[in-house]
Coordinates of C-alpha atoms and ligand atoms in Angstrom, one line a residue:
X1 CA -5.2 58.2 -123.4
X2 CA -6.9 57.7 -126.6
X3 CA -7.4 60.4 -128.9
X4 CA -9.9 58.9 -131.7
X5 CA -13.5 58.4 -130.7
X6 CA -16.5 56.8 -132.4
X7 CA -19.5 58.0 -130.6
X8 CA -22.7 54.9 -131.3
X9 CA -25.9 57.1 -130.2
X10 CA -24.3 60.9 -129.8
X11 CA -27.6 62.3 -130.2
X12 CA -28.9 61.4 -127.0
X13 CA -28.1 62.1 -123.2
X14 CA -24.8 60.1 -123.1
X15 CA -23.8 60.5 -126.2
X16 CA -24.1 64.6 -125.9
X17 CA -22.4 64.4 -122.4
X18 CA -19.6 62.0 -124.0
X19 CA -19.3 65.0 -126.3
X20 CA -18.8 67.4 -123.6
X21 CA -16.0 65.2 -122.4
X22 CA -14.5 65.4 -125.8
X23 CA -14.1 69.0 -126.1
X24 CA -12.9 69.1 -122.4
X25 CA -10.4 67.1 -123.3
X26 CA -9.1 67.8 -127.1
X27 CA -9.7 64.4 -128.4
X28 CA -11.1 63.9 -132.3
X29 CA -14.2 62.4 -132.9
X30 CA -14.1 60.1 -136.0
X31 CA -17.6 58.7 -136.3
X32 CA -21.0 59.4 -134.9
X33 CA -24.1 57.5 -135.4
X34 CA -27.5 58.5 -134.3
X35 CA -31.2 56.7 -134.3
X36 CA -33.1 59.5 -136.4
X37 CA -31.9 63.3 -134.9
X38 CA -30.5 64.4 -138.3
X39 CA -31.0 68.3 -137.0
X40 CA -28.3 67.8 -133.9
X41 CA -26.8 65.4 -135.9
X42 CA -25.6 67.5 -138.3
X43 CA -24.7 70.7 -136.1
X44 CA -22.3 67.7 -134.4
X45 CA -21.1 67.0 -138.0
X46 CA -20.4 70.6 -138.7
X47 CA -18.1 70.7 -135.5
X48 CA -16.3 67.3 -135.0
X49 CA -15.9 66.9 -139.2
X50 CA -15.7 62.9 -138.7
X51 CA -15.1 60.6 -141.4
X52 CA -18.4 58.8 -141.3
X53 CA -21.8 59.2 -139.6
X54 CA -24.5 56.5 -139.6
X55 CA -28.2 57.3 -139.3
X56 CA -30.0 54.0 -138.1
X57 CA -33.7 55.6 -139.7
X58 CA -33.5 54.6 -143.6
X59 CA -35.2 58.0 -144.5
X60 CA -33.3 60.4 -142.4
X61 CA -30.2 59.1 -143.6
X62 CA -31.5 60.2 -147.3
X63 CA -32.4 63.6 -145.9
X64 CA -29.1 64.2 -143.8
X65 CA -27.1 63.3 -147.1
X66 CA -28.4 66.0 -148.8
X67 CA -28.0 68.3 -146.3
X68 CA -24.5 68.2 -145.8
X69 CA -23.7 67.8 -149.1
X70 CA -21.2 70.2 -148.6
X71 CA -19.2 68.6 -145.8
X72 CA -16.6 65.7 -146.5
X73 CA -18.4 63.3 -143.9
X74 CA -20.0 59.9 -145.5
X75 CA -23.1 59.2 -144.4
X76 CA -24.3 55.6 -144.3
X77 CA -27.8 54.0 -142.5
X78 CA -29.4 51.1 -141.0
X79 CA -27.5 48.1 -138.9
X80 CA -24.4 48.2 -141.4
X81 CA -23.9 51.7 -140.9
X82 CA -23.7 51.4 -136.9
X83 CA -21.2 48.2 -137.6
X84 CA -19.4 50.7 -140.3
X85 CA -19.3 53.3 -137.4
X86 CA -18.2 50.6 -134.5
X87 CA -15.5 49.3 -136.6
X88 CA -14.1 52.5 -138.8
X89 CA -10.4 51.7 -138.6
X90 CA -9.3 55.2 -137.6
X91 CA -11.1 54.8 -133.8
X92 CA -9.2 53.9 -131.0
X93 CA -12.2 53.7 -128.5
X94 CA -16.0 52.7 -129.7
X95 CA -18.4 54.6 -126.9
X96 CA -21.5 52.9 -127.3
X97 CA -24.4 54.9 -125.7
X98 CA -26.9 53.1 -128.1
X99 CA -30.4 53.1 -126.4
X100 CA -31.7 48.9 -126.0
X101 CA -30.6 45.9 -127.4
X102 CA -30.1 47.3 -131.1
X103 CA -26.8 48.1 -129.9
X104 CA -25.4 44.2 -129.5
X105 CA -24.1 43.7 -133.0
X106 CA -22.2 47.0 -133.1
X107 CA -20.6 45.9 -129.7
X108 CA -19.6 42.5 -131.4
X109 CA -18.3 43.8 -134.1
X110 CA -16.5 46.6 -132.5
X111 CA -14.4 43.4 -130.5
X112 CA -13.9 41.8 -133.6
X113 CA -11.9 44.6 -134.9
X114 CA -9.9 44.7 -132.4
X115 CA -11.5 48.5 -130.5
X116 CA -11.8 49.1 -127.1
X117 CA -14.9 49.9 -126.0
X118 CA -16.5 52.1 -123.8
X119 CA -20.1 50.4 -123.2
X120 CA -23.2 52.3 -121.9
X121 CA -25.6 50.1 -123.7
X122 CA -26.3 47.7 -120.6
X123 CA -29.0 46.1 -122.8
X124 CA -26.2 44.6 -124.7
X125 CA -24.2 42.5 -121.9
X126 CA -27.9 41.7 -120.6
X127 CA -29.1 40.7 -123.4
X128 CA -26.2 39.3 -125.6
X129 CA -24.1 37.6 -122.5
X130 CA -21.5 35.6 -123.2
X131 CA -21.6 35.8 -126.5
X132 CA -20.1 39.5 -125.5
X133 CA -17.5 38.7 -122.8
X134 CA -16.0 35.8 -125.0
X135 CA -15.6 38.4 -127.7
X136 CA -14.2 41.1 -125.4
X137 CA -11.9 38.5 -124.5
X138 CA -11.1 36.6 -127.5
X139 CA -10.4 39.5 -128.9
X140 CA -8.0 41.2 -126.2
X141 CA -10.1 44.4 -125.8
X142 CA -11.2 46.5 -122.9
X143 CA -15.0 46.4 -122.1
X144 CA -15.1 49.6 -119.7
X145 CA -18.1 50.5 -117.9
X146 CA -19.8 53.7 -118.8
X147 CA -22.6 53.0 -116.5
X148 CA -22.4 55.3 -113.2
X149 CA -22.4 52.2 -110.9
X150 CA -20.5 49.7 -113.3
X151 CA -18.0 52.9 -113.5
X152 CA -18.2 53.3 -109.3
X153 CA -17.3 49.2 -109.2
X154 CA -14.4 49.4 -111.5
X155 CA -12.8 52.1 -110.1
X156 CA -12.9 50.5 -106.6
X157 CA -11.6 47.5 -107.7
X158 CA -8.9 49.1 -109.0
X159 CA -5.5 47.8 -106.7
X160 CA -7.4 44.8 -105.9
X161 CA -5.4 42.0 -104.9
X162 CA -4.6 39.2 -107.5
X163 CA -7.4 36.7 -105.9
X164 CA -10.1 39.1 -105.8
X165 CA -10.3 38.6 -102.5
X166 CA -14.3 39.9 -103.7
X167 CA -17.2 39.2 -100.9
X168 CA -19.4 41.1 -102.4
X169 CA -20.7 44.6 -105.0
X170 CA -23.2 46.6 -103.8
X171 CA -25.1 48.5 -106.4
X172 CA -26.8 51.4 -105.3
X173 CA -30.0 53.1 -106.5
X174 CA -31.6 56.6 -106.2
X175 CA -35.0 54.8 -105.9
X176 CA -36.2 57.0 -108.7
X177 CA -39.3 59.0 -108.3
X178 CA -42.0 56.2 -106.3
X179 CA -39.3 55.1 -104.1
X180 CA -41.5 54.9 -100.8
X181 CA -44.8 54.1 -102.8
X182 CA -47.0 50.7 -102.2
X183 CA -48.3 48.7 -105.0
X184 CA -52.0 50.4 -104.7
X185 CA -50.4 54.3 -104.8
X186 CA -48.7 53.2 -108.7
X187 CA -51.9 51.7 -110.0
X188 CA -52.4 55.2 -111.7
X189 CA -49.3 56.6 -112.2
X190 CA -48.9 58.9 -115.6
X191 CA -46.1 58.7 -117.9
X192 CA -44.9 62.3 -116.6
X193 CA -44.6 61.1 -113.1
X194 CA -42.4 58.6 -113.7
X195 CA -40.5 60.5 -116.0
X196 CA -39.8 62.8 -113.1
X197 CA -36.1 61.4 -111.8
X198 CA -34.9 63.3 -108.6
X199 CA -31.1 63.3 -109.2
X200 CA -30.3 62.0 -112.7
X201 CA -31.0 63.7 -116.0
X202 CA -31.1 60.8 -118.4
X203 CA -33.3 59.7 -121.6
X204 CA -36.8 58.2 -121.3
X205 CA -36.3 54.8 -122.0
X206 CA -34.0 54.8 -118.7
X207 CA -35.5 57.1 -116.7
X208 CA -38.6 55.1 -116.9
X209 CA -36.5 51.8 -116.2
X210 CA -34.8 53.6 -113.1
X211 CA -39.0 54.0 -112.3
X212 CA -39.5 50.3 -112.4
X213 CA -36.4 49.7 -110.7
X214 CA -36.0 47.6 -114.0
X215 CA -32.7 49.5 -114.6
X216 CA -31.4 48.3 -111.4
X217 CA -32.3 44.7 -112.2
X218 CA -30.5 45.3 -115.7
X219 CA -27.4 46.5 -113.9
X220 CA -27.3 43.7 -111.2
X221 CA -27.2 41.0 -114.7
X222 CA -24.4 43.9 -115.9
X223 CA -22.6 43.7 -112.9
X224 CA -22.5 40.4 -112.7
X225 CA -21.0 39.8 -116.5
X226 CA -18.3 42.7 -116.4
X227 CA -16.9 41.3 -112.7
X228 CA -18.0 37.6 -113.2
X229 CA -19.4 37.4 -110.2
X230 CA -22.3 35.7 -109.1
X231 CA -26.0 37.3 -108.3
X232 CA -25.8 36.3 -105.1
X233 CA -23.3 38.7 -104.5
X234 CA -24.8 41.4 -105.6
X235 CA -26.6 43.1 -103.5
X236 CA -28.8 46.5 -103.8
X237 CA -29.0 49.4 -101.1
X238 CA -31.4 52.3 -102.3
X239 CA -29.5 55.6 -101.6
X240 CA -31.4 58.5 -102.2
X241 CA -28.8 60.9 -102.9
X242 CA -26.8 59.4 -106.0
X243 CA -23.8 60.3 -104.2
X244 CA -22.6 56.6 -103.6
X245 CA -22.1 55.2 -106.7
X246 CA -21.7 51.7 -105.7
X247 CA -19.5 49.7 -103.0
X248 CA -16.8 46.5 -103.2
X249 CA -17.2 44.3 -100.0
X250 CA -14.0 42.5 -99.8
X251 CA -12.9 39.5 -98.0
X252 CA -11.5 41.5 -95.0
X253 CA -15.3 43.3 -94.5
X254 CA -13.5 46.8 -95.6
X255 CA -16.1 48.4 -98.2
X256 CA -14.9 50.6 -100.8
X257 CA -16.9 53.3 -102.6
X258 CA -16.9 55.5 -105.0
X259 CA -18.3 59.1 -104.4
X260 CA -19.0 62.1 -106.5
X261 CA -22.2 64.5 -108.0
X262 CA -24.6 62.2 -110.3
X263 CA -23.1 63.3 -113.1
X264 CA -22.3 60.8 -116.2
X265 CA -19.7 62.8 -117.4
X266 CA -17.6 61.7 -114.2
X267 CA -18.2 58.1 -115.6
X268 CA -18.1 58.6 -118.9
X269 CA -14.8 60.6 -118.6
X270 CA -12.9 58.0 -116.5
X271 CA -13.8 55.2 -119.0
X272 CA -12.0 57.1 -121.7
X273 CA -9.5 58.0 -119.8
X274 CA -8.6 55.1 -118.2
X275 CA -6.1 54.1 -116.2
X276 CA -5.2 57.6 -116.2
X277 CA -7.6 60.8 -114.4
X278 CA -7.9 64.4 -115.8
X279 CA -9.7 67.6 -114.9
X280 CA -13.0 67.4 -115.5
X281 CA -16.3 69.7 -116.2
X282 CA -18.4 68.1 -113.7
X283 CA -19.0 70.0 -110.5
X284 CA -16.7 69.1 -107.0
X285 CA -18.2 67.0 -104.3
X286 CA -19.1 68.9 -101.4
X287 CA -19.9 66.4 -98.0
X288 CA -20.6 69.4 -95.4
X289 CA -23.3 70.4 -97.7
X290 CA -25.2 67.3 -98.8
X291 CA -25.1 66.5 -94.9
X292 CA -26.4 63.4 -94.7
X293 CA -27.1 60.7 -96.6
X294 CA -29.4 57.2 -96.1
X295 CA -29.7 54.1 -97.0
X296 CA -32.9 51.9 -97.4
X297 CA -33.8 48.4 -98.4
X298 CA -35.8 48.0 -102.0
X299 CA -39.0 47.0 -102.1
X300 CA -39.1 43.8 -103.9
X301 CA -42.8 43.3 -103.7
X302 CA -44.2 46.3 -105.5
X303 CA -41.0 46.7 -108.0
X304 CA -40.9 43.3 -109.4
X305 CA -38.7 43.7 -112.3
X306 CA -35.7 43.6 -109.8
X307 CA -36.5 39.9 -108.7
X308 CA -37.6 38.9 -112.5
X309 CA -33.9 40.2 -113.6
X310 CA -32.4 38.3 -110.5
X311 CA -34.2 35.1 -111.8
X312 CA -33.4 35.7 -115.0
X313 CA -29.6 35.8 -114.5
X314 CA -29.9 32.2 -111.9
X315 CA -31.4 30.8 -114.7
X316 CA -28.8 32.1 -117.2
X317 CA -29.2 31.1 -121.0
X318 CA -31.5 32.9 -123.1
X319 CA -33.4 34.6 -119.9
X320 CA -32.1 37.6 -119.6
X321 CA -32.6 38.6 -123.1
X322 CA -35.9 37.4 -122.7
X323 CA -36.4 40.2 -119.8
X324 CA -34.8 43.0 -121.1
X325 CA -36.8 42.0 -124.6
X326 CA -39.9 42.0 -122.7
X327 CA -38.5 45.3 -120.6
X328 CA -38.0 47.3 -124.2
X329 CA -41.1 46.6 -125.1
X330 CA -43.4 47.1 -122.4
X331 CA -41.4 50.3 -121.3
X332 CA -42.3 51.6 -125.0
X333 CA -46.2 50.4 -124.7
X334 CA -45.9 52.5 -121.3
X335 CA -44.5 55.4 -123.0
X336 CA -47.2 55.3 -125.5
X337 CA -50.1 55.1 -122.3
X338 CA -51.0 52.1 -124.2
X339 CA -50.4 49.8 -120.6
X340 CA -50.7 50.6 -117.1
X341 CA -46.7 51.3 -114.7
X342 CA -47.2 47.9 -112.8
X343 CA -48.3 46.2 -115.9
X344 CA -44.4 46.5 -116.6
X345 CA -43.2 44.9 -113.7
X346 CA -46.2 41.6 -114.8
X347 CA -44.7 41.1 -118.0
X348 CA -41.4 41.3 -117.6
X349 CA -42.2 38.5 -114.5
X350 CA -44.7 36.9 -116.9
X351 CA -42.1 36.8 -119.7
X352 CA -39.4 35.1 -117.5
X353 CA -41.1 32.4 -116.1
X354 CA -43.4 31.4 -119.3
X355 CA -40.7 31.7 -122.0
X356 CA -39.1 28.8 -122.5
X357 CA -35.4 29.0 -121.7
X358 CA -32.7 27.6 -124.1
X359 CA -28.7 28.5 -124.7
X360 CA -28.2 31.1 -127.3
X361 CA -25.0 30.0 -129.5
X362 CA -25.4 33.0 -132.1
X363 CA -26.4 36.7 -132.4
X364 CA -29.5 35.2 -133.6
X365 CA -30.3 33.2 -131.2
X366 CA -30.7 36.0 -128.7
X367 CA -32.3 38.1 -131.2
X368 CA -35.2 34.8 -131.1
X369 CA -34.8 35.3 -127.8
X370 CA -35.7 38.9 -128.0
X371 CA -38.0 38.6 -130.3
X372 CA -40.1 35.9 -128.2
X373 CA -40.1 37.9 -125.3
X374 CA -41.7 41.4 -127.5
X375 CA -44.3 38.7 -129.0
X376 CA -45.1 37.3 -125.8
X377 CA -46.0 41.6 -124.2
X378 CA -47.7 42.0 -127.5
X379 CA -49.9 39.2 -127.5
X380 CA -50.4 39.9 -123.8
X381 CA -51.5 43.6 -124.1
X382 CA -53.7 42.6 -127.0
X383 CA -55.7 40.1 -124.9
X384 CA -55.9 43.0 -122.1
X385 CA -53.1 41.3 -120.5
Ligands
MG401 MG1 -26.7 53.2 -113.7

């Protein structure tokens, strides 16, 4: 097992649970970097003592210098202090629980120098594609799965013959709170009611994806980069209980799964553990009482960023980036009540099929790519869409 972490976004849900698995398990947390918390920040500072923290916010950085003036921790800002914290030579394993695609050049650079990496930032493989796997692999580092289905995969794949032998994933997916709901019921949805997720207690940004069933689109494109498998074999089955994580269809028709409570520490945990399994602080399945549990197709009419993520990764190139660029930024305007829920859904579609596709060679060609596809909801909304 590893014993040095750097934690990329330990301020938020995965990065406090990630925490959790730390003190479960003894291990030394070396770096820490945050968006703009300074005030958990720095009560995570006074405990872990790492070497270096990195505040992305320019300003906050200035104000958490000062006040922890009297610890020995460095505190650095902005895009070079994430890369400082992704590559600070004393971390074994780089957890990045960044929140969007601001976390693709810390993932690059943490494969560059040679660190594992533990990756809950989906936005990143989405978005940065190839350009990530040939650097996971150049490099000879692990990419392990953070996310809970990613995590669900992995794990049953584990033992898998040499060949594969793969028929198909199965992703599975809670639904989130309008599972059930026709297009004319979401016209007037409020920010709080999608924010309402039955099973999983997660940050907004994802919590309104897993609303959209955006998130799920994001993870088939995941899915399909970690396993290098194709989208057509990747299937969804909406499970309302979160107690399937996801499913491997092999050759021979025999389905494996993995079960457990929805709880990311079970994820998180195993990726940093990996190959090997320790106790844990997550509560113990229990089948007799959860009963029963069902299965449903999605709705790919009324939750239309699934099929714009599923064209997105046929058409490969810069698309995806172009639909989680659009995603990030429409999810935002919808957190702001500046656009409608189902205008979300229209211009991620709207973004994939009017951007004009092209291969992205370098970091910055997917950050055009991103950057098109933001332009492209802006000018949108601004015209009343
Ligand atoms: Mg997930």
């Amino acid at each position: 097992m590893v014993h040095n972490l750097s934690i990329l976004g330990s301020t938020g849900s995965i990065g406090t649970q990630t925490l959790d698995v730390v003190d479960k398990l003894g291990l030394k947390v070396v770096a820490l970097a945050a968006y703009r918390n300074i005030e958990l920040l720095e009560v995570q500072i006074r405990k872990y003592r790492p070497q270096l923290v990195a505040v992305y916010d320019e300003f906050r950085a200035k104000q958490l210098r000062d006040n922890i003036k009297d610890t020995d921790t460095q505190v650095l800002s902005g895009m070079d202090g994430l890369i400082a914290a992704a590559t600070i030579e004393s971390a074994e394993l780089v957890v990045n629980a960044v929140v969007g695609m601001v976390g693709l050049q810390p993932t690059l650079a943490a494969a560059q120098a040679k660190k594992d990496i533990a990756l809950a930032n989906k936005e990143t493989l989405v978005a940065g594609g190839d350009l990530v796997t040939d650097a996971v692999r150049e490099n000879g580092v692990r990419l392990l799965p953070v996310d809970s289905e990613h995590s669900a995969i992995f794990q049953c794949l584990q033992g898998a013959p040499k060949n594969k032998a793969l028929k198909k994933l199965i992703l599975t997916a809670s639904g989130g709170p309008f599972f059930g709901k026709t297009t004319e019921e979401l016209r007037n949805v409020t920010v709080m009611e999608a924010l309402r997720h039955p099973n999983w207690s997660m940050g907004a940004k994802i919590t309104i994806d897993s609303a959209t069933m955006m998130n799920k689109g994001l993870e088939i494109i995941e899915a399909a980069r970690l396993f290098d498998v194709s989208g057509d074999d990747i299937d969804v089955v909406v499970h309302r209980e979160s107690i399937i994580h996801s499913l491997v269809e092999y050759d021979d028709n025999s389905v494996i799964a993995q079960l457990g409570v929805p709880d990311m520490r079970i994820p998180i945990q195993y990726a940093v553990t990996y190959p090997e399994r320790y106790e844990s602080p997550t509560a113990e399945l229990n089948l007799a009482q959860i009963a029963k549990m069902t299965f449903f197709e999605p709705d790919y009419e009324t939750f239309r960023c699934l099929n714009a993520c599923k064209k997105a990764l046929a058409m490969g190139g810069a698309a995806t980036a172009i639909a989680n660029g659009a995603n990030e930024e429409a999810n935002q305007l919808f957190r702001d009540g500046k656009i409608r829920f189902l205008d979300i859904g229209e211009l991620v579609t709207g973004a994939v099929d009017s951007i004009e596709n092209f291969i992205p060679h370098t970091v910055e060609d997917v950050l055009n790519a991103d950057h098109l596809a933001r332009q492209y909801v802006k000018d949108k909304v601004s015209c009343g869409i």
